[in-house]
Tab-separated table of C-alpha atoms in Angstrom:
chain	number	residue	atom	x	y	z
A	1	MET	CA	38.512	-42.356	158.800
A	2	PRO	CA	40.537	-41.383	155.854
A	3	GLN	CA	42.276	-38.143	155.673
A	4	VAL	CA	42.065	-36.063	152.841
A	5	VAL	CA	45.024	-33.099	152.753
A	6	PHE	CA	44.882	-30.050	149.420
A	7	THR	CA	47.932	-28.658	148.056
A	8	ALA	CA	48.778	-25.186	149.783
A	9	ASN	CA	48.431	-24.015	145.777
A	10	LEU	CA	45.136	-24.908	145.633
A	11	LYS	CA	44.051	-23.091	148.930
A	12	ARG	CA	45.409	-19.980	147.548
A	13	HIS	CA	42.112	-20.124	145.127
A	14	ILE	CA	39.551	-21.647	147.457
A	15	ASP	CA	38.623	-23.203	150.980
A	16	CYS	CA	40.336	-26.509	151.225
A	17	PRO	CA	41.332	-27.315	154.375
A	18	THR	CA	42.634	-30.937	155.567
A	19	GLN	CA	38.937	-32.810	156.231
A	20	THR	CA	38.549	-36.602	157.669
A	21	VAL	CA	35.789	-38.186	156.178
A	22	SER	CA	34.227	-41.660	155.459
A	23	GLY	CA	34.650	-43.366	152.180
A	24	GLN	CA	35.971	-46.984	150.817
A	25	THR	CA	37.329	-45.349	147.606
A	26	VAL	CA	38.740	-42.232	146.435
A	27	ARG	CA	35.728	-41.728	145.047
A	28	GLN	CA	33.727	-41.884	148.124
A	29	ALA	CA	36.091	-39.817	150.061
A	30	LEU	CA	36.094	-36.787	147.547
A	31	ASN	CA	32.048	-36.766	147.229
A	32	ASN	CA	31.715	-37.041	150.772
A	33	VAL	CA	34.358	-33.865	150.929
A	34	PHE	CA	32.496	-32.343	148.125
A	35	ALA	CA	29.057	-32.551	149.538
A	36	GLU	CA	30.290	-29.687	152.006
A	37	HIS	CA	32.254	-28.213	149.448
A	38	ARG	CA	30.404	-27.902	146.487
A	39	GLN	CA	32.346	-25.692	144.488
A	40	LEU	CA	35.672	-27.203	145.267
A	41	ARG	CA	34.913	-29.933	143.022
A	42	GLY	CA	35.369	-28.289	139.831
A	43	TYR	CA	38.942	-27.488	140.789
A	44	ILE	CA	39.775	-31.146	141.142
A	45	LEU	CA	37.639	-33.074	138.643
A	46	ASP	CA	36.258	-31.845	134.851
A	47	ASP	CA	33.263	-31.758	133.315
A	48	GLN	CA	33.006	-35.344	132.544
A	49	ASN	CA	33.469	-35.883	136.401
A	50	ASN	CA	36.956	-37.383	135.605
A	51	LEU	CA	40.106	-36.311	137.733
A	52	ARG	CA	41.776	-32.975	135.727
A	53	LYS	CA	44.324	-33.804	133.700
A	54	HIS	CA	47.026	-32.057	135.912
A	55	VAL	CA	46.144	-32.868	139.266
A	56	VAL	CA	47.476	-36.155	140.951
A	57	ILE	CA	46.457	-37.932	143.768
A	58	PHE	CA	48.463	-40.102	146.238
A	59	VAL	CA	46.907	-42.332	148.758
A	60	ASP	CA	49.495	-43.526	150.959
A	61	GLY	CA	52.119	-42.853	149.091
A	62	GLN	CA	51.400	-44.283	145.613
A	63	THR	CA	49.782	-42.229	143.027
A	64	ILE	CA	46.181	-43.687	142.180
A	65	THR	CA	45.978	-45.870	139.188
A	66	ASP	CA	42.266	-45.364	138.002
A	67	ARG	CA	42.289	-41.399	137.295
A	68	ARG	CA	38.100	-42.053	135.554
A	69	ALA	CA	36.030	-43.768	138.254
A	70	LEU	CA	38.482	-43.249	141.092
A	71	SER	CA	37.806	-46.490	142.131
A	72	ASP	CA	41.641	-47.166	143.832
A	73	ALA	CA	40.469	-48.458	147.962
A	74	VAL	CA	41.101	-46.167	150.867
A	75	HIS	CA	41.568	-47.135	154.392
A	76	GLU	CA	40.325	-46.222	157.795
A	77	SER	CA	43.570	-44.841	158.468
A	78	SER	CA	44.661	-43.495	154.719
A	79	GLU	CA	45.991	-40.061	154.002
A	80	ILE	CA	44.518	-39.266	150.446
A	81	TYR	CA	46.954	-36.202	148.920
A	82	VAL	CA	45.334	-33.889	146.293
A	83	MET	CA	48.591	-32.405	144.412
A	84	GLN	CA	49.580	-30.664	141.190
A	85	ALA	CA	51.665	-30.875	138.148
A	86	LEU	CA	54.712	-28.883	138.347
A	87	SER	CA	54.471	-26.390	135.604
A	88	GLY	CA	56.939	-23.046	134.508
A	89	GLY	CA	56.081	-19.999	133.710
B	1	MET	CA	34.665	8.737	125.901
B	2	SER	CA	35.867	5.816	127.763
B	3	ASN	CA	38.103	6.550	130.826
B	4	GLN	CA	38.811	3.009	132.398
B	5	ILE	CA	40.578	-0.342	130.710
B	6	HIS	CA	40.330	-3.958	131.386
B	7	VAL	CA	43.577	-5.294	130.545
B	8	SER	CA	43.560	-9.356	130.851
B	9	THR	CA	46.766	-10.885	131.383
B	10	ARG	CA	48.686	-13.814	132.539
B	11	LYS	CA	49.230	-12.710	135.733
B	12	GLY	CA	46.221	-10.450	136.666
B	13	LEU	CA	43.310	-8.138	136.052
B	14	PHE	CA	44.420	-4.844	135.376
B	15	THR	CA	42.640	-1.739	135.399
B	16	PHE	CA	43.097	1.620	133.874
B	17	ALA	CA	41.682	4.674	134.212
B	18	ARG	CA	41.946	8.283	133.709
B	19	ASP	CA	40.357	11.444	134.946
B	20	GLN	CA	38.380	12.944	132.726
B	21	GLY	CA	39.817	14.991	130.059
B	22	SER	CA	43.170	13.565	131.131
B	23	LYS	CA	45.201	11.863	128.455
B	24	ASN	CA	47.333	10.332	132.015
B	25	TRP	CA	46.147	6.556	132.303
B	26	GLN	CA	47.186	5.061	135.165
B	27	ILE	CA	46.546	1.697	136.848
B	28	SER	CA	43.711	2.200	139.474
B	29	ASP	CA	43.503	-1.495	140.489
B	30	VAL	CA	45.111	-5.066	140.193
B	31	SER	CA	42.746	-8.057	140.835
B	32	PHE	CA	43.660	-11.628	140.887
B	33	LEU	CA	47.201	-10.644	140.859
B	34	GLY	CA	49.640	-13.841	139.777
B	35	ASP	CA	47.094	-15.714	138.022
B	36	PRO	CA	45.665	-16.229	134.273
B	37	VAL	CA	42.875	-13.890	133.632
B	38	THR	CA	41.745	-14.605	129.945
B	39	MET	CA	39.042	-12.105	129.577
B	40	SER	CA	37.041	-9.871	131.060
B	41	LEU	CA	33.371	-8.271	130.489
B	42	PHE	CA	32.219	-5.181	132.041
B	43	ASP	CA	28.128	-5.073	131.719
B	44	SER	CA	26.922	-1.349	131.327
B	45	ARG	CA	23.074	-2.846	131.214
B	46	ASP	CA	23.962	-3.289	135.377
B	47	GLY	CA	27.682	-2.466	135.765
B	48	THR	CA	28.084	-5.866	136.870
B	49	LEU	CA	32.355	-7.035	136.204
B	50	TYR	CA	33.085	-10.380	134.830
B	51	ALA	CA	36.812	-11.764	134.492
B	52	GLY	CA	37.385	-15.261	133.732
B	53	LEU	CA	40.226	-17.428	135.047
B	54	ASP	CA	42.257	-20.182	133.820
B	55	HIS	CA	44.034	-21.687	136.507
B	56	GLY	CA	45.742	-24.523	134.378
B	57	HIS	CA	45.516	-27.376	136.693
B	58	PHE	CA	42.355	-26.657	138.636
B	59	GLY	CA	40.619	-25.125	135.336
B	60	VAL	CA	38.379	-22.646	133.956
B	61	LYS	CA	36.910	-20.349	136.755
B	62	LEU	CA	33.909	-17.506	136.500
B	63	HIS	CA	33.899	-14.696	139.216
B	64	ARG	CA	31.933	-11.144	139.044
B	65	SER	CA	32.139	-8.260	141.413
B	66	HIS	CA	29.414	-5.534	141.641
B	67	ASP	CA	31.914	-3.122	142.763
B	68	ALA	CA	34.229	-2.423	140.164
B	69	GLY	CA	36.378	-5.517	141.009
B	70	LYS	CA	36.617	-4.343	144.962
B	71	SER	CA	35.547	-7.936	145.696
B	72	TRP	CA	34.609	-10.947	143.632
B	73	GLU	CA	32.485	-13.850	144.046
B	74	GLU	CA	33.194	-17.369	142.212
B	75	ILE	CA	30.053	-18.054	140.041
B	76	ALA	CA	29.451	-21.198	137.585
B	77	VAL	CA	31.202	-21.872	134.660
B	78	PRO	CA	29.539	-23.356	131.298
B	79	VAL	CA	29.789	-27.362	132.002
B	80	TYR	CA	29.312	-29.869	129.335
B	81	PRO	CA	27.195	-32.265	130.277
B	82	GLN	CA	28.053	-35.803	130.778
B	83	GLY	CA	28.379	-37.723	127.835
B	84	GLU	CA	29.176	-35.060	125.225
B	85	LEU	CA	32.160	-35.750	122.142
B	86	VAL	CA	34.545	-33.767	120.424
B	87	GLY	CA	36.222	-34.672	117.222
B	88	GLN	CA	35.435	-34.933	113.733
B	89	PHE	CA	32.895	-38.226	114.017
B	90	PRO	CA	31.688	-39.835	111.951
B	91	SER	CA	35.092	-38.935	109.546
B	92	PRO	CA	34.365	-38.265	106.477
B	93	GLU	CA	34.876	-40.955	103.611
B	94	GLY	CA	38.043	-41.779	103.213
B	95	ALA	CA	39.644	-40.009	106.028
B	96	PRO	CA	41.206	-41.935	108.424
B	97	GLU	CA	39.149	-42.582	111.453
B	98	VAL	CA	39.489	-40.061	114.573
B	99	THR	CA	38.725	-41.130	118.385
B	100	PRO	CA	36.354	-38.748	119.906
B	101	GLN	CA	37.501	-37.008	122.932
B	102	PRO	CA	35.018	-36.340	125.791
B	103	ALA	CA	34.085	-32.427	125.562
B	104	SER	CA	35.574	-30.492	128.666
B	105	LEU	CA	35.697	-27.017	129.172
B	106	SER	CA	39.032	-25.941	128.645
B	107	TYR	CA	38.800	-21.729	127.513
B	108	ILE	CA	36.138	-19.093	127.848
B	109	TRP	CA	37.113	-17.688	124.574
B	110	ALA	CA	33.872	-15.226	124.356
B	111	LEU	CA	32.137	-13.954	126.933
B	112	GLU	CA	29.358	-11.329	125.943
B	113	PRO	CA	26.474	-9.642	126.704
B	114	GLY	CA	22.916	-9.959	125.325
B	115	GLY	CA	20.797	-7.315	124.403
B	116	ALA	CA	19.372	-4.174	126.250
B	117	ASP	CA	16.216	-5.944	126.392
B	118	GLN	CA	17.513	-8.888	127.379
B	119	PRO	CA	18.544	-7.860	131.222
B	120	GLU	CA	21.143	-10.727	132.769
B	121	LEU	CA	21.649	-12.944	129.842
B	122	LEU	CA	25.016	-13.715	128.848
B	123	TRP	CA	26.592	-15.290	126.196
B	124	ALA	CA	30.022	-17.730	126.336
B	125	GLY	CA	31.834	-19.055	123.575
B	126	THR	CA	34.233	-22.177	124.548
B	127	ILE	CA	36.989	-24.406	123.760
B	128	PRO	CA	36.153	-27.035	122.349
B	129	GLY	CA	33.089	-25.314	120.299
B	130	GLY	CA	30.351	-25.234	122.487
B	131	LEU	CA	27.994	-22.056	122.676
B	132	PHE	CA	26.312	-21.229	126.156
B	133	VAL	CA	23.775	-18.766	127.727
B	134	SER	CA	23.153	-17.682	130.937
B	135	ARG	CA	19.801	-15.777	132.067
B	136	ASN	CA	20.770	-14.899	135.001
B	137	ARG	CA	24.203	-12.774	135.273
B	138	GLY	CA	26.516	-16.426	135.357
B	139	SER	CA	24.913	-18.266	138.642
B	140	ASP	CA	23.741	-20.959	135.911
B	141	TRP	CA	24.844	-21.542	132.162
B	142	GLU	CA	23.112	-23.932	129.579
B	143	LEU	CA	24.653	-25.314	126.530
B	144	VAL	CA	23.040	-24.556	123.413
B	145	ARG	CA	22.160	-27.548	121.968
B	146	SER	CA	20.603	-26.004	118.623
B	147	LEU	CA	24.391	-25.212	117.539
B	148	TRP	CA	25.934	-28.511	119.348
B	149	ASP	CA	24.037	-30.887	118.215
B	150	LEU	CA	24.247	-30.010	114.626
B	151	PRO	CA	26.401	-32.312	112.396
B	152	GLU	CA	28.041	-29.578	110.826
B	153	ARG	CA	29.696	-28.361	114.540
B	154	GLN	CA	31.007	-31.880	114.692
B	155	GLN	CA	33.278	-30.823	111.487
B	156	TRP	CA	34.820	-28.258	113.230
B	157	PHE	CA	38.520	-28.396	114.050
B	158	GLY	CA	41.106	-26.665	116.203
B	159	GLY	CA	43.567	-23.865	114.683
B	160	GLY	CA	46.608	-23.725	116.673
B	161	MET	CA	44.312	-25.201	119.638
B	162	ASP	CA	44.027	-28.671	120.206
B	163	ASN	CA	39.950	-28.327	119.503
B	164	PRO	CA	37.490	-25.908	118.372
B	165	GLY	CA	36.463	-23.233	119.644
B	166	ILE	CA	34.204	-19.978	119.658
B	167	HIS	CA	36.166	-16.826	120.084
B	168	SER	CA	33.765	-13.596	118.381
B	169	ILE	CA	30.021	-13.093	119.635
B	170	CYS	CA	27.922	-10.054	117.765
B	171	VAL	CA	24.785	-9.946	119.433
B	172	ASN	CA	23.371	-7.188	116.855
B	173	PRO	CA	22.174	-4.050	119.128
B	174	GLN	CA	18.886	-3.512	116.784
B	175	ASN	CA	17.845	-6.875	116.740
B	176	SER	CA	19.562	-9.252	120.191
B	177	ASN	CA	17.578	-11.942	118.676
B	178	GLN	CA	20.220	-12.206	115.963
B	179	VAL	CA	23.513	-13.111	116.861
B	180	SER	CA	26.822	-14.097	114.947
B	181	LEU	CA	30.017	-16.039	116.032
B	182	GLY	CA	32.919	-16.439	114.875
B	183	VAL	CA	34.558	-19.894	115.178
B	184	SER	CA	38.202	-21.017	114.593
B	185	CYS	CA	37.734	-23.272	112.760
B	186	GLY	CA	34.205	-23.345	111.707
B	187	GLY	CA	33.544	-19.970	109.617
B	188	VAL	CA	30.467	-17.325	110.441
B	189	TRP	CA	27.541	-18.994	112.327
B	190	THR	CA	24.225	-16.816	112.588
B	191	THR	CA	20.964	-16.809	114.551
B	192	PRO	CA	18.158	-15.192	113.490
B	193	ASP	CA	15.449	-16.277	116.227
B	194	ALA	CA	17.966	-16.473	119.464
B	195	GLY	CA	19.357	-19.552	118.858
B	196	GLU	CA	16.576	-21.684	117.669
B	197	THR	CA	17.987	-21.970	114.301
B	198	TRP	CA	21.784	-21.584	113.139
B	199	SER	CA	23.284	-21.295	109.650
B	200	CYS	CA	27.152	-21.073	108.557
B	201	GLN	CA	27.400	-18.056	106.628
B	202	ALA	CA	30.969	-17.584	105.299
B	203	ASP	CA	30.398	-17.891	101.719
B	204	GLY	CA	33.448	-15.984	99.789
B	205	MET	CA	35.886	-17.007	102.451
B	206	ARG	CA	39.006	-19.051	101.421
B	207	ALA	CA	41.288	-20.872	103.275
B	208	ASP	CA	44.840	-22.277	101.960
B	209	TYR	CA	45.597	-24.294	104.691
B	210	VAL	CA	43.036	-27.186	103.637
B	211	PRO	CA	43.312	-29.026	100.024
B	212	PRO	CA	42.111	-26.912	96.820
B	213	ASP	CA	38.479	-28.453	96.786
B	214	GLN	CA	37.806	-27.440	100.443
B	215	ALA	CA	38.891	-23.871	100.125
B	216	ASN	CA	35.785	-22.456	100.086
B	217	ASN	CA	34.037	-24.783	102.551
B	218	PRO	CA	32.260	-22.189	104.645
B	219	ASN	CA	32.660	-24.431	107.790
B	220	ILE	CA	36.840	-24.841	107.916
B	221	GLN	CA	37.171	-21.489	107.341
B	222	ASP	CA	39.657	-20.071	110.363
B	223	VAL	CA	38.402	-17.000	111.377
B	224	HIS	CA	40.571	-15.348	113.804
B	225	ARG	CA	38.260	-12.421	114.940
B	226	LEU	CA	34.863	-11.324	113.737
B	227	VAL	CA	33.446	-7.564	114.086
B	228	GLN	CA	29.977	-5.823	113.608
B	229	CYS	CA	29.218	-2.405	113.078
B	230	PRO	CA	26.753	-1.301	115.411
B	231	ALA	CA	25.804	1.630	113.474
B	232	ASP	CA	24.966	-0.433	110.357
B	233	THR	CA	24.811	-3.875	111.771
B	234	ASP	CA	25.146	-5.378	107.685
B	235	SER	CA	28.601	-4.836	107.916
B	236	LEU	CA	30.774	-7.166	109.701
B	237	TRP	CA	34.938	-7.632	109.192
B	238	VAL	CA	36.876	-10.653	110.116
B	239	GLN	CA	40.357	-11.350	110.073
B	240	HIS	CA	40.882	-14.669	109.142
B	241	HIS	CA	44.069	-17.366	109.166
B	242	ASN	CA	45.134	-16.301	105.600
B	243	GLY	CA	43.157	-12.904	104.931
B	244	VAL	CA	41.245	-10.345	105.623
B	245	PHE	CA	37.272	-10.115	104.441
B	246	ARG	CA	34.131	-7.800	105.041
B	247	SER	CA	30.628	-8.540	104.632
B	248	THR	CA	28.077	-5.704	103.488
B	249	ASP	CA	25.091	-7.956	103.725
B	250	GLY	CA	24.784	-9.291	107.018
B	251	ALA	CA	27.228	-12.107	106.546
B	252	LYS	CA	25.202	-13.780	103.708
B	253	SER	CA	28.325	-12.848	102.013
B	254	TRP	CA	32.226	-12.345	101.855
B	255	GLN	CA	34.378	-10.163	100.013
B	256	GLU	CA	38.300	-10.935	100.197
B	257	LEU	CA	40.509	-7.797	101.042
B	258	SER	CA	44.216	-8.604	99.573
B	259	ASN	CA	45.316	-5.479	99.696
B	260	VAL	CA	46.270	-4.999	103.526
B	261	PRO	CA	49.335	-3.838	104.222
B	262	PRO	CA	52.010	-4.712	105.028
B	263	ALA	CA	50.938	-8.293	105.110
B	264	VAL	CA	47.279	-10.024	105.296
B	265	PHE	CA	47.775	-12.000	108.115
B	266	GLY	CA	46.920	-11.281	112.028
B	267	PHE	CA	44.393	-12.175	114.714
B	268	THR	CA	42.609	-8.962	115.161
B	269	VAL	CA	40.149	-6.372	113.993
B	270	ALA	CA	38.119	-3.247	115.649
B	271	VAL	CA	35.714	-1.572	113.540
B	272	HIS	CA	34.649	1.775	114.216
B	273	PRO	CA	31.199	2.164	116.098
B	274	HIS	CA	29.825	4.562	113.646
B	275	ASP	CA	31.254	4.447	110.700
B	276	PRO	CA	31.132	0.911	108.982
B	277	ASN	CA	33.732	1.752	106.795
B	278	ILE	CA	36.669	2.395	109.157
B	279	ALA	CA	38.248	-0.329	110.548
B	280	TRP	CA	41.574	-1.371	112.113
B	281	PHE	CA	44.093	-4.233	111.937
B	282	VAL	CA	47.835	-5.235	113.586
B	283	PRO	CA	49.145	-7.481	110.148
B	284	GLY	CA	51.504	-10.049	111.311
B	285	VAL	CA	54.145	-11.617	108.802
B	286	LYS	CA	52.437	-14.830	108.236
B	287	ASP	CA	50.846	-18.122	109.571
B	288	GLU	CA	54.576	-19.688	109.281
B	289	CYS	CA	56.307	-16.324	111.114
B	290	ARG	CA	54.214	-14.823	113.830
B	291	VAL	CA	55.798	-11.150	114.326
B	292	PRO	CA	55.405	-7.722	112.583
B	293	VAL	CA	57.099	-7.098	109.315
B	294	ASP	CA	60.384	-6.341	109.371
B	295	GLY	CA	60.238	-6.087	112.988
B	296	LYS	CA	58.188	-2.863	113.162
B	297	LEU	CA	54.825	-2.873	114.384
B	298	VAL	CA	51.754	-1.311	112.174
B	299	VAL	CA	48.035	-0.625	112.313
B	300	ALA	CA	46.105	-0.691	109.144
B	301	LYS	CA	43.212	1.411	108.899
B	302	THR	CA	40.797	1.920	106.777
B	303	VAL	CA	38.618	4.568	106.299
B	304	ASP	CA	36.902	3.500	102.966
B	305	GLY	CA	35.704	0.156	103.192
B	306	GLY	CA	38.303	-1.668	102.192
B	307	GLN	CA	39.506	0.145	99.466
B	308	SER	CA	42.567	1.321	100.771
B	309	PHE	CA	44.614	0.871	103.667
B	310	GLU	CA	46.814	3.501	105.685
B	311	GLU	CA	49.877	2.185	108.034
B	312	LEU	CA	50.071	3.654	111.032
B	313	ARG	CA	53.263	3.798	112.965
B	314	ASN	CA	53.761	6.978	114.796
B	315	GLY	CA	54.342	6.056	118.593
B	316	LEU	CA	54.845	2.156	117.834
B	317	PRO	CA	58.187	0.281	117.796
B	318	GLN	CA	59.711	0.456	114.660
B	319	GLU	CA	63.048	-1.525	115.685
B	320	HIS	CA	63.696	-5.232	116.805
B	321	CYS	CA	59.756	-5.369	118.083
B	322	TYR	CA	58.243	-8.578	118.192
B	323	ASP	CA	54.632	-8.032	119.926
B	324	ILE	CA	51.472	-9.966	118.430
B	325	VAL	CA	47.943	-8.456	119.506
B	326	PHE	CA	45.856	-11.570	119.739
B	327	ARG	CA	42.185	-11.596	118.687
B	328	HIS	CA	40.534	-9.649	122.006
B	329	CYS	CA	43.508	-7.098	122.808
B	330	LEU	CA	42.370	-4.103	120.147
B	331	ASP	CA	39.572	-2.679	121.354
B	332	VAL	CA	37.645	0.961	120.448
B	333	ASP	CA	35.799	2.998	122.647
B	334	GLU	CA	32.377	4.526	121.881
B	335	THR	CA	33.281	7.571	119.855
B	336	GLY	CA	35.364	5.566	117.220
B	337	ASP	CA	38.553	7.768	118.321
B	338	ILE	CA	40.224	6.000	121.793
B	339	LEU	CA	41.747	2.892	120.922
B	340	ALA	CA	43.780	0.503	123.049
B	341	MET	CA	45.662	-2.593	121.938
B	342	GLY	CA	47.827	-4.866	123.937
B	343	SER	CA	50.401	-7.559	123.460
B	344	SER	CA	51.736	-10.713	123.519
B	345	THR	CA	54.908	-9.251	125.593
B	346	GLY	CA	53.090	-7.120	128.011
B	347	SER	CA	52.939	-3.663	126.048
B	348	LEU	CA	49.610	-1.370	126.165
B	349	TRP	CA	49.621	1.747	124.094
B	350	THR	CA	45.948	3.885	123.562
B	351	SER	CA	45.591	5.988	120.954
B	352	GLU	CA	43.064	9.508	121.192
B	353	ASN	CA	43.210	10.168	117.551
B	354	GLY	CA	41.856	6.909	115.778
B	355	GLY	CA	45.078	5.678	115.512
B	356	ASP	CA	47.006	8.226	114.032
B	357	SER	CA	49.330	8.207	116.884
B	358	TRP	CA	49.944	5.896	120.021
B	359	ASP	CA	50.788	6.132	123.429
B	360	CYS	CA	52.845	3.415	125.234
B	361	LEU	CA	51.398	2.727	128.783
B	362	SER	CA	53.499	-0.124	129.449
B	363	ASN	CA	55.985	-2.264	127.778
B	364	HIS	CA	56.283	-4.267	131.083
B	365	LEU	CA	53.163	-6.015	131.631
B	366	PRO	CA	52.440	-9.550	132.033
B	367	GLN	CA	51.168	-11.371	128.831
B	368	ILE	CA	48.020	-9.679	127.485
B	369	TYR	CA	44.916	-11.653	126.376
B	370	SER	CA	42.302	-9.187	126.464
B	371	VAL	CA	41.806	-5.458	126.416
B	372	ARG	CA	38.217	-4.056	126.743
B	373	PHE	CA	36.981	-0.630	127.499
B	374	VAL	CA	34.288	-0.042	130.008
B	375	LYS	CA	31.496	1.433	127.918
């Protein structure tokens, strides 16, 4: 089953351990994560259920292309990395 | 007399406290160190402390504490229902079409308790322009449809921000069903019936940043901050984008005061809790140059309802000062004697005598977003 890994920056704010979940798309995999970690949803998705503007997701090293529906396919052995854009200040 | 101040900053929530009778304010607690805390609220009805955070990448969050900040729990944030849009639609006749954007919470710009007779009720003003209400101390939030669904709301626009927002919420302490909002840019909106109906009440305001034929349109006024005198709730004050305005008839009409020294531009205003004729402002040069006039920080105070103003400088930097005091960064305690203000460059001052003289508590805090007495 795909593995979902979250940036260490997010772990400062909320419990989000690396997880192995079922799913054939990024959306399905994340929904399965959120089912166990309800509060995590608002950190990754906005009100309209889109990927937050400054969050990026890599699947097996490639950034996903569908930031709205999160329909990018994942495979049994896929690694899904949820990262943040860099910023200063 | 207040002995505690919550200072929300770009890198944490700082609590300043002092012993009763002492003038020695000290940092007594720091929460969320390193994280942007944009707003705090101490709810005197039940002792709960709230903190609004903006994590940037990971969105806006709300936390509450039952033990004065020793521990926190994350609670719900206002959420815009799926399919809601912001943007000017339909476009006015002759104007270019603007593509509406999905509505998504980008900032909690105001957080206020309901009246004493409304336990657990909270109001939140947000960017992009939604007013939300919670009836259970922030555990759930509901978009106030009666305002959001008005066609006039769709004409609001951002002033300095990408989208419009509600930054001021005044709950009438004598009638908590009556609530007044300051909107940037959308004038002043009031409800007499706890949000069932709303009307725009900015007659008399003037905007010099729109075509002349639109200058007096109440719904495009860029109110920077709205405050209401608790002892005389018909008296309201506004620091506006291009001026200072006062109402003495419950926001039905507004009078411009063009005699504020050294400038009429600014972001904030505070009103005396017992005397509606006393108000304080912190002027800057003007829209295009947002710094103190001549590099000297000044608090402008009136004690006669705006007929005259005094420039208060004692204890404030008078050389190469570039501090700006934003909307929520000037507060007055329940006596009307003690003031606190924080700046865009991390300076914090208090006054024990209504602003006649000021003491600097720090020049080294992170950028300050909100200053609130516990009262």
